[in-house]
Short mmCIF file of C-alpha atoms in Angstrom, two decimals:
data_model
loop_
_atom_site.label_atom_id
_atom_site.label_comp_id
_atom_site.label_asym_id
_atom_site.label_seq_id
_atom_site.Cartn_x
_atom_site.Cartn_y
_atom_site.Cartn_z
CA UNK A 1 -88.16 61.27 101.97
CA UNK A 2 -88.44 57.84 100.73
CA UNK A 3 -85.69 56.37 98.86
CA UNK A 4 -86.99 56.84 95.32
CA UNK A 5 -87.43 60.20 95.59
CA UNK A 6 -83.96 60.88 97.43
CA UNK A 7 -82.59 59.43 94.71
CA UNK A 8 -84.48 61.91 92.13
CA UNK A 9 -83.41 64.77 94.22
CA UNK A 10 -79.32 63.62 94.11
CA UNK A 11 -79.74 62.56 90.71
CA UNK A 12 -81.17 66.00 89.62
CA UNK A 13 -78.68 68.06 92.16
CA UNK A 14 -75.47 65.89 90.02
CA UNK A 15 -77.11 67.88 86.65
CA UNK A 16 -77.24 70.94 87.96
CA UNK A 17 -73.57 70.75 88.62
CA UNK A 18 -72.27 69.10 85.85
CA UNK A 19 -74.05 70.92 83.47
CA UNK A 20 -73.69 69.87 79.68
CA UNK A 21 -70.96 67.16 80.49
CA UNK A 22 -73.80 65.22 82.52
CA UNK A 23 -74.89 63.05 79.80
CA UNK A 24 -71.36 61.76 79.12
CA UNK A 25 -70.51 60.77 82.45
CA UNK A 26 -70.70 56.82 82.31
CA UNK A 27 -73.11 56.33 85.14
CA UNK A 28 -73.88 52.95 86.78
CA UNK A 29 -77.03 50.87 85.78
CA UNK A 30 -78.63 48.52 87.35
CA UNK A 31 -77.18 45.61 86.14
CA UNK A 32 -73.70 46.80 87.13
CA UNK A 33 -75.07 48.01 90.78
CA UNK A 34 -76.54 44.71 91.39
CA UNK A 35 -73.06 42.98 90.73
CA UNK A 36 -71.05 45.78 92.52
CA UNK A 37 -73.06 45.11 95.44
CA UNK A 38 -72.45 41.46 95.68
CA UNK A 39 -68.68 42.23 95.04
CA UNK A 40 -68.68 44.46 97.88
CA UNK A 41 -70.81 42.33 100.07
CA UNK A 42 -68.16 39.52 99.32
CA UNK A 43 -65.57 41.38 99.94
CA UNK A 44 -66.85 42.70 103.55
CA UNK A 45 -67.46 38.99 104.43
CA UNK A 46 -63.72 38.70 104.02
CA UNK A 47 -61.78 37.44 107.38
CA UNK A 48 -60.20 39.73 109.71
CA UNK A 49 -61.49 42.92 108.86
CA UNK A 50 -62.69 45.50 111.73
CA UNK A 51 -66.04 47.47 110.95
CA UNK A 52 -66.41 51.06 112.63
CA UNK A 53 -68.42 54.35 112.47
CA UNK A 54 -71.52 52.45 112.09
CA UNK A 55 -70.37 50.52 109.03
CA UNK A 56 -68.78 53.68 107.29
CA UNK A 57 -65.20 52.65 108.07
CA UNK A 58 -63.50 49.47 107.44
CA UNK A 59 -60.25 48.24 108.61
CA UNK A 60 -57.54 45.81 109.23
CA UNK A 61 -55.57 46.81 112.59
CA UNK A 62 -56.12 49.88 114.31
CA UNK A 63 -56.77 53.33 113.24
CA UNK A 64 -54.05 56.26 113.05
CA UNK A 65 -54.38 58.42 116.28
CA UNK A 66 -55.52 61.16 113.60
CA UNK A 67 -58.35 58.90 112.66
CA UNK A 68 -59.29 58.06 116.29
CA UNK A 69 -59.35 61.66 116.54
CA UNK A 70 -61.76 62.20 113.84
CA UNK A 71 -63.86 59.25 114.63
CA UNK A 72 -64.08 60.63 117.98
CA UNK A 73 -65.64 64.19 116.38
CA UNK A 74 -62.87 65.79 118.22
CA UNK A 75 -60.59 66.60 114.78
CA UNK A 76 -59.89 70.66 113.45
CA UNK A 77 -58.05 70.71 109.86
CA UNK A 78 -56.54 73.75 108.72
CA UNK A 79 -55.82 74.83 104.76
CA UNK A 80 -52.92 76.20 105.30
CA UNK A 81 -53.43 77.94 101.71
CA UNK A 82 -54.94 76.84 98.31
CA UNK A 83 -51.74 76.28 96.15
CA UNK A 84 -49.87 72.88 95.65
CA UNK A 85 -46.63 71.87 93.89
CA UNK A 86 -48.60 68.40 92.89
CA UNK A 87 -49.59 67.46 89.55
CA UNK A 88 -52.20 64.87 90.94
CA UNK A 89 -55.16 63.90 88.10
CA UNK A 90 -57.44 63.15 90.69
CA UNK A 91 -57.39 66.18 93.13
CA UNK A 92 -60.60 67.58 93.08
CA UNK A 93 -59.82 71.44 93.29
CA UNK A 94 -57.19 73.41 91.06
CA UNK A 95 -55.05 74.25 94.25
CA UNK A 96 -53.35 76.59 92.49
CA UNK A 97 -54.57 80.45 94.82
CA UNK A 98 -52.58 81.87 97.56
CA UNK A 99 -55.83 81.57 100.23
CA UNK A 100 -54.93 82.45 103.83
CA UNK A 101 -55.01 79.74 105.85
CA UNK A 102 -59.19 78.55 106.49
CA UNK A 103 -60.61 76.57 108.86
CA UNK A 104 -64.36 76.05 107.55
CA UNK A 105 -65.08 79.33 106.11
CA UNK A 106 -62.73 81.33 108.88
CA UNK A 107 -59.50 82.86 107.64
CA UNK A 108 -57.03 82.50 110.77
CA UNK A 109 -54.30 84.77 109.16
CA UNK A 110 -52.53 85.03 112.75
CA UNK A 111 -51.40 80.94 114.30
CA UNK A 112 -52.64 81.83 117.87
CA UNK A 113 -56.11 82.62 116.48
CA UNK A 114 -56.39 78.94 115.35
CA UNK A 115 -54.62 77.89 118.51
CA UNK A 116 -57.13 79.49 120.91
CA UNK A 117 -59.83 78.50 118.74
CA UNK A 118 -58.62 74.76 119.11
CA UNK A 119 -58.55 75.34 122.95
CA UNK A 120 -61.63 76.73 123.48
CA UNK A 121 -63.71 74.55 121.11
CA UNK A 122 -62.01 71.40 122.96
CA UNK A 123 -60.44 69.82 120.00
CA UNK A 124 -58.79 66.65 120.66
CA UNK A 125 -56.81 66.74 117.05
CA UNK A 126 -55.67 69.30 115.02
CA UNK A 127 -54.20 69.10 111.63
CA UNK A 128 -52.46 71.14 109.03
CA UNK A 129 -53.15 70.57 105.02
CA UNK A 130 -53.11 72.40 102.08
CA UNK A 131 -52.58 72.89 99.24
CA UNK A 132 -48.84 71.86 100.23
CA UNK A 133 -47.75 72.83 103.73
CA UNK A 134 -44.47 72.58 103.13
CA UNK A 135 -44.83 75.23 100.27
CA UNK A 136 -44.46 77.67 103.18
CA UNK A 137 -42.62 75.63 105.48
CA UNK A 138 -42.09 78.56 108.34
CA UNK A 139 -45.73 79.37 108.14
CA UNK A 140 -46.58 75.46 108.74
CA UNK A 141 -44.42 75.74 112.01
CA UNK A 142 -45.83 78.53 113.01
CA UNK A 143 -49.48 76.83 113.31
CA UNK A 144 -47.88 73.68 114.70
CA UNK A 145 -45.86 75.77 117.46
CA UNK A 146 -48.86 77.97 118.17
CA UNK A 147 -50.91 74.90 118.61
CA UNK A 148 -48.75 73.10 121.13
CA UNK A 149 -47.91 76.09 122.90
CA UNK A 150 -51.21 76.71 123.72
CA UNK A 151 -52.92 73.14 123.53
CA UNK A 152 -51.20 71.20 125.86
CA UNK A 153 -49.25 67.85 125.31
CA UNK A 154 -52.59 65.98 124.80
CA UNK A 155 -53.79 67.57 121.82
CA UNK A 156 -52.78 65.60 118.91
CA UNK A 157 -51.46 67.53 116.00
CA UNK A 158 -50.36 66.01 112.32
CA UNK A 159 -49.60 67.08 109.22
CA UNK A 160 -50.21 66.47 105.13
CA UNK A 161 -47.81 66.87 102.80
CA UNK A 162 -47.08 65.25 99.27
CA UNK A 163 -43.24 64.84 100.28
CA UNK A 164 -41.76 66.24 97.32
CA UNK A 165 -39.92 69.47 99.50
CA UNK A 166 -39.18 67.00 102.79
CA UNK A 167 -35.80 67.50 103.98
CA UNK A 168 -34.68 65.82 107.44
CA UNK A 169 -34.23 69.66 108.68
CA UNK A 170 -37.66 70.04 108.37
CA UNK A 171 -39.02 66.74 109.42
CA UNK A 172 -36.96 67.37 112.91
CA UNK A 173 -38.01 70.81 113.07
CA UNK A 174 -41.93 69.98 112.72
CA UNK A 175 -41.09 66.69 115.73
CA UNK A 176 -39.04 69.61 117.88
CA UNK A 177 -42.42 71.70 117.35
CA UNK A 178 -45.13 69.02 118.48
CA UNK A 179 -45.68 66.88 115.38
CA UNK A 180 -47.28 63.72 116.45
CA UNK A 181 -48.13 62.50 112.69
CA UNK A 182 -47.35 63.18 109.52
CA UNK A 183 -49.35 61.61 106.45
CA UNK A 184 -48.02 61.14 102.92
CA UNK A 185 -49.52 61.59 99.77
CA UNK A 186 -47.03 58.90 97.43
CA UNK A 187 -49.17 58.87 94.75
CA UNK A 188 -48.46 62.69 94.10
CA UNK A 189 -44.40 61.35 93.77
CA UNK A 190 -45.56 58.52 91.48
CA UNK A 191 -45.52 55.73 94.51
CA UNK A 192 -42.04 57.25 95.71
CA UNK A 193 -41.17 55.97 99.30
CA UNK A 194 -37.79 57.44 99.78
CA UNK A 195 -38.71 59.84 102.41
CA UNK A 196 -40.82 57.38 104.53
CA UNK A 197 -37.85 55.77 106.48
CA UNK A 198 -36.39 59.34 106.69
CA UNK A 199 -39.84 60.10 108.22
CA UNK A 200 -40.43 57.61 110.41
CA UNK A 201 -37.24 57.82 112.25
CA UNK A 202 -38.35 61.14 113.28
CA UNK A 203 -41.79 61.95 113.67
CA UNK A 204 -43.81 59.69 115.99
CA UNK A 205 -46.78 58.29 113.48
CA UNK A 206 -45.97 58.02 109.43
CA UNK A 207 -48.84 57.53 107.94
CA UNK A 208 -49.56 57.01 104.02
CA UNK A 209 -52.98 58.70 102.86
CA UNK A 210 -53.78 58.17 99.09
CA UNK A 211 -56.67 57.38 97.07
CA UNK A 212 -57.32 53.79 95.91
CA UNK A 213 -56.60 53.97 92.23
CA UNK A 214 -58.49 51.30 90.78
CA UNK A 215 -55.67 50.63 87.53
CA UNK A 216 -52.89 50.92 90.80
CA UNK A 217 -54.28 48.00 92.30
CA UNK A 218 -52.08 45.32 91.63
CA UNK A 219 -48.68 48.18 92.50
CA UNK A 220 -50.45 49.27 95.72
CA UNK A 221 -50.93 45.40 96.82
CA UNK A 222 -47.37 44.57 96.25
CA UNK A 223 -46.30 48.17 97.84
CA UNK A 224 -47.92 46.76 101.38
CA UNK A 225 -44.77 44.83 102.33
CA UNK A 226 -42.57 48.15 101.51
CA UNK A 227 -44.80 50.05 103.24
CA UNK A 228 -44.02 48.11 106.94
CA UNK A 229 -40.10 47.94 106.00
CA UNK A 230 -40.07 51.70 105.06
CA UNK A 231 -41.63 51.82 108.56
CA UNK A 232 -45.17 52.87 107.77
CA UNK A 233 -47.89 52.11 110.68
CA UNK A 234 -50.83 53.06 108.68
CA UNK A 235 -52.03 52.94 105.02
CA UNK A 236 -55.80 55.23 104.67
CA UNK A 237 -57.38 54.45 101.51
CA UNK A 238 -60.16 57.04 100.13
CA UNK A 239 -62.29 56.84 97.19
CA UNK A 240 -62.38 58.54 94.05
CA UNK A 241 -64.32 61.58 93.95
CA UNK A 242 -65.45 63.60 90.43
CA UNK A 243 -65.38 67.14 90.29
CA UNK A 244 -66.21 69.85 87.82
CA UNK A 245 -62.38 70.38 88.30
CA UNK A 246 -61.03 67.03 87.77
CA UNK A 247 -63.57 65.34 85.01
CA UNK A 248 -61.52 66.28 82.56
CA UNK A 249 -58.89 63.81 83.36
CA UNK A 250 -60.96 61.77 85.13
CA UNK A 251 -63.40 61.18 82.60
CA UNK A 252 -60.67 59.86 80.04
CA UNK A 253 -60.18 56.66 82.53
CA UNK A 254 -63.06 53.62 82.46
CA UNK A 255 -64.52 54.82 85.46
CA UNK A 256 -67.81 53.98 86.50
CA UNK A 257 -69.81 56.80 88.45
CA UNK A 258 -72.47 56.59 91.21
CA UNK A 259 -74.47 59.02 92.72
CA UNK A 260 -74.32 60.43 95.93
CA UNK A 261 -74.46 63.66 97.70
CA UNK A 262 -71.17 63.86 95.26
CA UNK A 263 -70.44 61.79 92.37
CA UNK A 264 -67.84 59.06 93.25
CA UNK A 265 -65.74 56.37 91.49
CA UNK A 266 -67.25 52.79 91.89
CA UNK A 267 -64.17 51.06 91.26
CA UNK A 268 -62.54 52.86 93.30
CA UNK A 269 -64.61 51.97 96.68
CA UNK A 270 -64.20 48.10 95.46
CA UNK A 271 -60.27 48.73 95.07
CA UNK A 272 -59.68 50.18 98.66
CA UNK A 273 -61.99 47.27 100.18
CA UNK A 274 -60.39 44.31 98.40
CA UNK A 275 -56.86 46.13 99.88
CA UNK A 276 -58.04 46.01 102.95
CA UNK A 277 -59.34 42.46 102.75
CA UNK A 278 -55.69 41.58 101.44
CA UNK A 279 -54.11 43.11 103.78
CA UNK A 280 -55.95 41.01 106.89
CA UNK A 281 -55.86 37.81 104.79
CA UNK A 282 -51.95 38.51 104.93
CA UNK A 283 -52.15 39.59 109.30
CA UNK A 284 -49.90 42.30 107.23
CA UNK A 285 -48.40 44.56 110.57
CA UNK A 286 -49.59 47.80 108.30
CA UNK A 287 -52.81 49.03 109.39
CA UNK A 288 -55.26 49.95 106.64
CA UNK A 289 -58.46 51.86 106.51
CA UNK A 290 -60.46 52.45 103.78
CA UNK A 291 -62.14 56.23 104.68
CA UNK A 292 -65.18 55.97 102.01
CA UNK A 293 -66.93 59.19 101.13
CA UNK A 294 -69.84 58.42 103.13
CA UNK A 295 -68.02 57.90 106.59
CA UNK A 296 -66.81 61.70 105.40
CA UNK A 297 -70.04 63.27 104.50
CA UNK A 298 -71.85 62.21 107.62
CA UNK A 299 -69.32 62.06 110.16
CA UNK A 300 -67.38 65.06 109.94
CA UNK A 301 -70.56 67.08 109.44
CA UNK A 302 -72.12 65.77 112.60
CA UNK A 303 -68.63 66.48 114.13
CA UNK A 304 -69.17 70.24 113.01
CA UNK A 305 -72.23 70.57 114.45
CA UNK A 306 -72.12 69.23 117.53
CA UNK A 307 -68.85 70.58 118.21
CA UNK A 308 -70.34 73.91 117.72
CA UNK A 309 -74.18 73.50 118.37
CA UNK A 310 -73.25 72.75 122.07
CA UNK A 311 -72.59 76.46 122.38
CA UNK A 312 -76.10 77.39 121.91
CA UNK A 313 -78.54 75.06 123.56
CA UNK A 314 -81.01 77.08 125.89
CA UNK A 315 -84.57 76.26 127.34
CA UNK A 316 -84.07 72.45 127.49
CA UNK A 317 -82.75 72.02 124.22
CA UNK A 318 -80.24 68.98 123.22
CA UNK A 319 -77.99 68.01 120.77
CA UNK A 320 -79.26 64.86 118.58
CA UNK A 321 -76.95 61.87 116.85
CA UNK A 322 -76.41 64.37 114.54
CA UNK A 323 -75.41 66.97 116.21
CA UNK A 324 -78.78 68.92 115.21
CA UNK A 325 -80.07 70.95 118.06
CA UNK A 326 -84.06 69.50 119.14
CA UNK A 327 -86.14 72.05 120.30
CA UNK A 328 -88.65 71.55 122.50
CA UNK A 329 -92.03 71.53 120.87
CA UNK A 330 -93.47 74.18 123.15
CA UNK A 331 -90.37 76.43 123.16
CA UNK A 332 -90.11 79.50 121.32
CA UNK A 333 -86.17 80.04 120.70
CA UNK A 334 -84.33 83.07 121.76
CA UNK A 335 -82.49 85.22 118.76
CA UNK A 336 -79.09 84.98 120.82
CA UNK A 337 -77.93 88.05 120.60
CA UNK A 338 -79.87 88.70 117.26
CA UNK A 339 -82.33 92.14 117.27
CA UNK A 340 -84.88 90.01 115.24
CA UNK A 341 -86.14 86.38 115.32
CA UNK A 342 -85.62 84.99 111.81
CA UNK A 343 -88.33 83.37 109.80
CA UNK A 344 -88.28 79.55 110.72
CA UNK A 345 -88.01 80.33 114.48
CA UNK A 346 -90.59 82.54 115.32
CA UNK A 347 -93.37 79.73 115.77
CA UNK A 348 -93.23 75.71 116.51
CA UNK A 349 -95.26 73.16 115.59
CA UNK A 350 -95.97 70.06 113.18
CA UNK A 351 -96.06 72.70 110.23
CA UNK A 352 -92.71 74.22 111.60
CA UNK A 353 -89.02 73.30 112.19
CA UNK A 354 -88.33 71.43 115.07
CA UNK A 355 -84.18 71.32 114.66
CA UNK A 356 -81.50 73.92 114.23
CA UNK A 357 -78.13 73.40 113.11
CA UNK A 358 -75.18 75.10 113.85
CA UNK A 359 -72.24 76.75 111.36
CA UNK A 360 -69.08 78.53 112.50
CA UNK A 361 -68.44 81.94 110.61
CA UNK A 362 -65.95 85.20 110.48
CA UNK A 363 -69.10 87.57 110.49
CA UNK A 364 -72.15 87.32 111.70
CA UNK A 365 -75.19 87.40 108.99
CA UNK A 366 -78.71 89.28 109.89
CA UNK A 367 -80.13 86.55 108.49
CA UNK A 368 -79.52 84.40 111.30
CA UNK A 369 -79.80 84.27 115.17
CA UNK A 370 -75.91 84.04 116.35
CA UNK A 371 -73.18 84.25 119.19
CA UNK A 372 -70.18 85.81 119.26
CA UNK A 373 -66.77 84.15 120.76
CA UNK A 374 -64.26 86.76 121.43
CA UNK A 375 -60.90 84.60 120.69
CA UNK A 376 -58.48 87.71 121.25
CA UNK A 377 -59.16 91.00 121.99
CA UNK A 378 -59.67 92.05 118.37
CA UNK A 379 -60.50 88.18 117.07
CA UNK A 380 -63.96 86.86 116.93
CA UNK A 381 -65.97 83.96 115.67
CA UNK A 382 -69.74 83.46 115.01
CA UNK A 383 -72.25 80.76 115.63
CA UNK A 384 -75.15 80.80 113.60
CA UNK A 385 -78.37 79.08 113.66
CA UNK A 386 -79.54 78.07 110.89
CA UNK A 387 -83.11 75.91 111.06
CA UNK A 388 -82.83 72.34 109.89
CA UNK A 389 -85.78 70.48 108.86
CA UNK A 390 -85.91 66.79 108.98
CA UNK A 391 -85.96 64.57 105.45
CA UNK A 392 -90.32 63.57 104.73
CA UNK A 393 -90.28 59.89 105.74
CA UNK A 394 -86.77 59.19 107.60
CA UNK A 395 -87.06 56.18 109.40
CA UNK A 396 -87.83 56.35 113.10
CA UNK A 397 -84.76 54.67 114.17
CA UNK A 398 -81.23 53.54 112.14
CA UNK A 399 -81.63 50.05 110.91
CA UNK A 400 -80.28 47.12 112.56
CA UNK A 401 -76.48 45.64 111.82
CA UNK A 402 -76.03 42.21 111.09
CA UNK A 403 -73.94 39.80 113.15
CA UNK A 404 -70.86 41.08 111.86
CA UNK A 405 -70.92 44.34 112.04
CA UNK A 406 -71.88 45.51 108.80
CA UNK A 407 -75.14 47.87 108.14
CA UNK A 408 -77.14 47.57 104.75
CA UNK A 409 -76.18 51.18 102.90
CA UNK A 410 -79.03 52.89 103.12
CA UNK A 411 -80.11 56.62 101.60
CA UNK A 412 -81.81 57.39 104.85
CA UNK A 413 -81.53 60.56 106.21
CA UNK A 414 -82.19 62.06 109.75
CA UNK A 415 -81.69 64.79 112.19
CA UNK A 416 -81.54 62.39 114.93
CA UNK A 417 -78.93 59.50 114.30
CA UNK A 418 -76.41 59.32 111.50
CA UNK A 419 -77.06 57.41 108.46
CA UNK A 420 -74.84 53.88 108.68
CA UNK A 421 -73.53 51.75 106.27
CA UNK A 422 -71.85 52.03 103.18
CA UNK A 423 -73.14 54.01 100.16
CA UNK A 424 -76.28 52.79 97.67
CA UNK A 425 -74.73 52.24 94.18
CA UNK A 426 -76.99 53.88 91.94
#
C-alpha cells in the first residue's frame, strides 16, 4: 500500500474511533509537520545519543535490563488486575475493574500457570503491572515467587508500581522474592521521589518510567540531577497517547495530534527527545530512553508472534523479521489439530495468502487452525493461526540508515522485516 493511501486508511480508522469528537481534535497540518520534522531531525543530530531497534529507540547510556529484555523479544508482562489508586490525566484506560490477572487475552488466575507459561515459552523477562500491583500486594508476590521458583535465577523479573502504597516491608519482601527491577511511575505522585532512595537501597535496578509531559519539560530537566542522587539508573520516557478514555482531559491541553496506528501527542515525542539530547549533552550518569509508540507497536508485536509462531512451523515453513510465518508457495498447510481447513488456507498462490500469524488464546476458536499447550494438568493455552496478508506495494526491502544511525520514518509496512525509524507526522 503506498503511502498515500496508508495514510487514508489510518486517517479513516482514527474516525471510526473517535466518533463525533473527531473534528475537534487539533490535528497536525502540514505546515506544522514540516517544522516538527526538522525539530526532530535536529534534535537526533544532537551529540552523544545511542540509536537502537532500527531507529525506534533512542538513548543516552544503556538500556534497563527490562528494556534489553524487551528489545531482545524475550519480555512477558502481566496485568495483575485493571484497578489503580492513580489519578493520572493521561492514562489511557479507566483502570478502575477488578480483572484477573491477563497476559494477552489469557486470564492466569493461579501464579504457577503464568510461571510455567514463562518457562515453556522461553521468556527471558517477565514483568508484573497493573492497574497498581501493590493494590494487592500478596497477590503481586505470589506471581513474583511463582516466577522465580520455577524460572531459574536467569529470568529477569520487575515490577510497576506508582509508589504511593511502597513501604520498605514490601520493597524487601518483593527483593527476598526475586525482584530484579522495579519501575516508578512519579508523575502519578506529582514528581514525588521520596521512595526512590528507599528503593534503590533494596531492589537491584530502580528505574523511573513516565511519560514526557510536554508543559513538565523544564521540571523533568532539572529533576535529572535528583534522579542520579536519589539513586536512579534509568529514566524511560514514552509519548503521549489519546484515547477515547483520556480525550477528555487530554483534549483541554494545547496538544497537537498525529496520526498513527493510534493517535499520539506531537509534543510529546519532541519533549522526550530533547530530554534525552540534554541528558548526553550533560554525560548525565542517568540513563534515558525515550520508548516512542512506534518502537511499541512494531516491536512487541513481532515479539508476540515470533515468540509464539515458532510453535507451529511445519513443511519448510519459517518465521520472517516479523515474526509472520512464510509458507512455502507450493505447500498446502495442515489444520493442526483443527477438523476443517479454514478459508484463507485451503489454496496458495499469487491470488492467496502467503503468511500466517500467530495469537495466543484461553480457548481455541473453530474459526481457526490451532494447537493446544497443556501447561498443568487442567491448564491449557491455544495457538491460533490466523492468515496474514502482506500490505499492496510494501517495499521489497527496509530502507537504508544514514551514517548515524538514524532511519527516515517511514509508513511502510511488511510481513517480512519491521518497519524502522521514527513515526511520519501527519
Amino acid at each position: 500500500m503506498n503511502e498515500e493511501r496508508t495514510r487514508e486508511r489510518l486517517i479513516e480508522a482514527n474516525a471510526r474511533e473517535y466518533g463525533p469528537i473527531f473534528n475537534y481534535i487539533n490535528w497536525i497540518d502540514e505546515d506544522r509537520a514540516r517544522a516538527a520534522t526538522q525539530e526532530r531531525t535536529r534534535l537526533l543530530q544532537s551529540p552523544g545519543l545511542a540509536v537502537s531497534c532500527l531507529g525506534t529507540k533512542i538513548h543516552h547510556g544503556p538500556l534497563s535490563p527490562g528494556c534489553l529484555q524487551c528489545a531482545g523479544m524475550a519480555w512477558s508482562c502481566l496485568f495483575i488486575s485493571g484497578r489503580c489508586n492513580g489519578r493520572c490525566f493521561y492514562c489511557p484506560t479507566p483502570q478502575n475493574t477488578d480483572d484477573p490477572p491477563m497476559s494477552g487475552s489469557v486470564p492466569f488466575h493461579r501464579a504457577q500457570d503464568y510461571a510455567d507459561l514463562v518457562r515453556f515459552f522461553g521468556f527471558g523477562g517477565a514483568s508484573i503491572s497493573g492497574g497498581e500491583p501493590l493494590l494487592d500486594f500478596e497477590k503481586s508476590l505470589t506471581y513474583v515467587q511463582a516466577l522465580r521458583r520455577t524460572c531459574g535465577p536467569d529470568l529477569h523479573i520487575w515490577l510497576y508500581t506508582n509508589g504511593i502504597l511502597v513501604t520498605e516491608d514490601k520493597l524487601r519482601r518483593l527483593a527476598d522474592a526475586g525482584l530484579n527491577e522495579i519501575r516508578f511511575d512519579i508523575g502519578a505522585t506529582d514528581y514525588n521521589l521520596k521512595f526512590l532512595p528507599l528503593a534503590a537501597g533494596i531492589v537491584p535496578t530502580v528505574t523511573v518510567e513516565i511519560p514526557a509531559v510536554p508543559e513538565e519539560a523544564t521540571r523533568l530537566r532539572l529533576l535529572l540531577p535528583d534522579l542520579c542522587a536519589a539513586g536512579v539508573s534509568h529514566l524511560n520516557l514514552h509519548q503521549l497517547r489519546l484515547t477515547p478514555h483520556n480525550a477528555r482531559y487530554l483534549l483541554e491541553r494545547e496538544y497537537t495530534y498525529v496520526h498513527g496506528p493510534k493517535v499520539t501527542v506531537l509534543e510529546s515525542e519532541l519533549c522526550a527527545l530533547a530530554l534525552v539530547a540534554h541528558a548526553a549533552g550533560c554525560k548525565l550518569p542517568l540513563a534515558v530512553n525515550y520508548c516512542s509508540f512506534v518502537y511499541k507497536h512494531r516491536f512487541q508485536a513481532a515479539a508476540s508472534r515470533k515468540r509464539f509462531g515458532g510453535q507451529l512451523l511445519e513443511n519448510g515453513e519459517s518465521l520472517t523479521g516479523t515474526g509472520h510465518i512464510h509458507l512455502p508457495h507450493a505447500a498446502l498447510p495442515a489444520a493442526h489439530d483443527h477438523p476443517a481447513k479454514p478459508s484463507g488456507f485451503t489454496a496458495v498462490g499469487p491470488e492467496h495468502p502467503t503468511y500466517a500469524a500467530a495469537f495466543l488464546r484461553p480457548q481455541a476458536s473453530p474459526e481457526f487452525p490451532y494447537r493446544e499447550i497443556p501447561l498443568a494438568a487442567d491448564f491449557s493455552v491455544f495457538l491460533e493461526r490466523h492468515p496474514a496478508r502482506p500490505s499492496e506495494g510494501a517495499a521489497a526491502q527496509a530502507p537504508a540508515q544514514d551514517p548515524s544511525g538514524i532511519y527516515p520514518p517511514s509508513l511502510d509496512e511488511s510481513c517480512e522485516w519491521i518497519t524502522p525509524g521514527l513515526g511520519v507526522y501527519f
